[in-house]
Amino acid sequence: NSSTAAQAAANLFPSSTLLNGQGDALRHAYFNALNASDVNPAIAKLFSDAHESEVPSILKLEKNMDILNNAIGNQIGSSMPGASDQAILNAVLTQFNAGAMWHISPLNHTTSRRYDGNGDGVQDCSTCLNGILPTSKLIPSNQTAASQ
């Protein structure tokens, strides 16, 4: 389900949105909807909560975004047990387009690079915050940029 959700996000959104942007919001919701539909909503929530518990506290905004989108996906999937991946994606996209999910804006992946770009588990630099800036905030999925 992880690769299915990642591929859908990559097919539907620019690569610049796949980390904390609209593509990331869709990926989280779709992944959790697939899991809730395939397995069990309660188990899917346990797995997503465990995964998000590993997010460093300095990335609180990112963690909040992910938890909100995971919950929306879980709700969608729980209402569609055994549905096809495409049917679930359509339901997720409907909610996405209605603004039910969240993404972070503004983002700048040049000045705020990946938190752990080299994969050693340590923040690479003091401004490496996965694109998050001091002015970043959560905005609805159907909006493209935070009002300045």
CSV table of C-alpha atoms in Angstrom, one decimal:
chain,number,residue,atom,x,y,z
A,1,ASN,CA,0.0,0.0,0.0
A,2,SER,CA,2.9,2.4,0.7
A,3,SER,CA,4.2,2.1,-2.9
A,4,THR,CA,0.7,2.4,-4.3
A,5,ALA,CA,0.1,5.6,-2.4
A,6,ALA,CA,3.5,7.0,-3.2
A,7,GLN,CA,3.1,6.3,-6.9
A,8,ALA,CA,-0.4,7.9,-7.0
A,9,ALA,CA,1.0,11.0,-5.4
A,10,ALA,CA,3.9,11.1,-7.8
A,11,ASN,CA,1.6,10.7,-10.8
A,12,LEU,CA,-0.8,13.4,-9.6
A,13,PHE,CA,1.5,16.1,-8.1
A,14,PRO,CA,4.8,17.9,-8.9
A,15,SER,CA,7.8,16.4,-7.1
A,16,SER,CA,8.2,19.6,-5.1
A,17,THR,CA,4.9,18.8,-3.3
A,18,LEU,CA,5.8,15.2,-2.2
A,19,LEU,CA,7.4,16.3,1.1
A,20,ASN,CA,5.0,18.3,3.2
A,21,GLY,CA,3.1,19.7,0.2
A,22,GLN,CA,-0.2,18.6,-1.4
A,23,GLY,CA,1.3,15.4,-2.8
A,24,ASP,CA,2.4,14.4,0.7
A,25,ALA,CA,-1.1,15.1,2.0
A,26,LEU,CA,-2.7,12.9,-0.6
A,27,ARG,CA,-0.1,10.1,0.0
A,28,HIS,CA,-0.7,10.0,3.7
A,29,ALA,CA,-4.5,9.9,3.3
A,30,TYR,CA,-4.5,7.4,0.5
A,31,PHE,CA,-2.0,5.1,2.3
A,32,ASN,CA,-4.1,5.1,5.4
A,33,ALA,CA,-7.4,4.6,3.5
A,34,LEU,CA,-5.9,1.6,1.7
A,35,ASN,CA,-4.7,0.1,5.0
A,36,ALA,CA,-8.1,0.7,6.8
A,37,SER,CA,-9.9,-0.9,3.9
A,38,ASP,CA,-7.6,-3.8,3.5
A,39,VAL,CA,-6.9,-4.7,7.2
A,40,ASN,CA,-8.9,-3.0,9.9
A,41,PRO,CA,-9.2,0.7,10.7
A,42,ALA,CA,-8.1,0.3,14.3
A,43,ILE,CA,-4.9,-1.6,13.3
A,44,ALA,CA,-4.2,0.8,10.5
A,45,LYS,CA,-4.4,3.7,13.0
A,46,LEU,CA,-2.1,1.9,15.4
A,47,PHE,CA,0.5,1.5,12.7
A,48,SER,CA,0.2,5.1,11.5
A,49,ASP,CA,0.4,6.5,15.0
A,50,ALA,CA,3.5,4.4,15.8
A,51,HIS,CA,5.1,5.7,12.6
A,52,GLU,CA,4.4,9.3,13.4
A,53,SER,CA,5.6,8.9,17.0
A,54,GLU,CA,9.1,8.7,15.5
A,55,VAL,CA,9.0,12.2,14.0
A,56,PRO,CA,11.4,14.6,15.9
A,57,SER,CA,9.7,17.3,18.0
A,58,ILE,CA,11.3,20.0,15.9
A,59,LEU,CA,9.1,18.8,13.0
A,60,LYS,CA,5.9,19.3,15.0
A,61,LEU,CA,4.0,21.0,12.1
A,62,GLU,CA,4.9,18.1,9.8
A,63,LYS,CA,3.8,15.6,12.4
A,64,ASN,CA,0.5,17.4,12.9
A,65,MET,CA,-0.2,17.5,9.2
A,66,ASP,CA,0.5,13.8,8.8
A,67,ILE,CA,-1.7,12.8,11.8
A,68,LEU,CA,-4.6,14.8,10.4
A,69,ASN,CA,-4.3,13.4,6.9
A,70,ASN,CA,-3.8,9.8,8.3
A,71,ALA,CA,-7.1,10.2,10.2
A,72,ILE,CA,-9.0,11.4,7.1
A,73,GLY,CA,-7.6,8.4,5.2
A,74,ASN,CA,-8.6,6.1,8.0
A,75,GLN,CA,-12.2,7.4,7.9
A,76,ILE,CA,-12.4,7.0,4.2
A,77,GLY,CA,-11.0,3.4,4.2
A,78,SER,CA,-13.1,2.3,7.1
A,79,SER,CA,-16.2,3.2,5.1
A,80,MET,CA,-15.0,1.2,2.0
A,81,PRO,CA,-13.9,-2.3,3.3
A,82,GLY,CA,-12.6,-4.4,0.4
A,83,ALA,CA,-13.0,-1.6,-2.2
A,84,SER,CA,-10.7,-1.4,-5.2
A,85,ASP,CA,-7.6,0.8,-5.0
A,86,GLN,CA,-9.0,3.1,-7.7
A,87,ALA,CA,-12.3,3.5,-5.8
A,88,ILE,CA,-10.5,4.4,-2.7
A,89,LEU,CA,-8.2,6.9,-4.6
A,90,ASN,CA,-11.3,8.5,-6.1
A,91,ALA,CA,-12.9,8.9,-2.6
A,92,VAL,CA,-9.6,10.4,-1.3
A,93,LEU,CA,-9.4,12.8,-4.2
A,94,THR,CA,-13.0,13.9,-3.6
A,95,GLN,CA,-12.1,14.8,0.0
A,96,PHE,CA,-8.8,16.3,-1.1
A,97,ASN,CA,-10.5,18.6,-3.6
A,98,ALA,CA,-13.1,19.6,-1.0
A,99,GLY,CA,-10.2,20.8,1.3
A,100,ALA,CA,-10.6,18.1,3.9
A,101,MET,CA,-6.8,17.4,4.1
A,102,TRP,CA,-3.9,19.6,5.1
A,103,HIS,CA,-0.5,20.6,3.7
A,104,ILE,CA,2.2,23.0,4.7
A,105,SER,CA,2.7,26.3,3.0
A,106,PRO,CA,4.9,28.1,2.3
A,107,LEU,CA,7.7,25.6,1.8
A,108,ASN,CA,11.2,26.1,0.6
A,109,HIS,CA,13.3,23.0,0.1
A,110,THR,CA,16.4,25.0,-0.9
A,111,THR,CA,16.8,27.0,2.3
A,112,SER,CA,15.2,24.3,4.5
A,113,ARG,CA,16.6,21.0,3.1
A,114,ARG,CA,15.7,17.5,4.2
A,115,TYR,CA,16.0,17.0,8.0
A,116,ASP,CA,18.1,13.9,7.6
A,117,GLY,CA,19.3,13.9,4.0
A,118,ASN,CA,22.1,11.5,4.5
A,119,GLY,CA,20.0,8.9,6.4
A,120,ASP,CA,22.1,8.8,9.6
A,121,GLY,CA,19.2,9.7,11.9
A,122,VAL,CA,20.6,13.1,12.8
A,123,GLN,CA,19.5,16.6,11.7
A,124,ASP,CA,21.9,17.6,9.0
A,125,CYS,CA,21.8,21.4,9.7
A,126,SER,CA,20.0,23.8,11.9
A,127,THR,CA,17.7,24.9,9.0
A,128,CYS,CA,17.1,21.4,7.6
A,129,LEU,CA,13.4,21.2,8.4
A,130,ASN,CA,12.0,19.4,5.3
A,131,GLY,CA,11.1,22.7,3.6
A,132,ILE,CA,9.4,24.2,6.7
A,133,LEU,CA,10.0,27.9,7.3
A,134,PRO,CA,9.2,30.1,10.3
A,135,THR,CA,6.2,31.4,8.4
A,136,SER,CA,4.9,27.9,7.4
A,137,LYS,CA,1.4,26.8,8.5
A,138,LEU,CA,-1.2,24.2,7.7
A,139,ILE,CA,-3.6,25.1,5.0
A,140,PRO,CA,-6.5,23.1,3.4
A,141,SER,CA,-5.6,20.7,0.6
A,142,ASN,CA,-7.7,22.6,-2.0
A,143,GLN,CA,-5.5,25.8,-1.5
A,144,THR,CA,-2.2,26.1,-3.2
A,145,ALA,CA,-0.5,28.7,-1.0
A,146,ALA,CA,-0.8,30.2,2.4
A,147,SER,CA,-1.9,33.9,2.3
A,148,GLN,CA,1.1,36.0,3.2
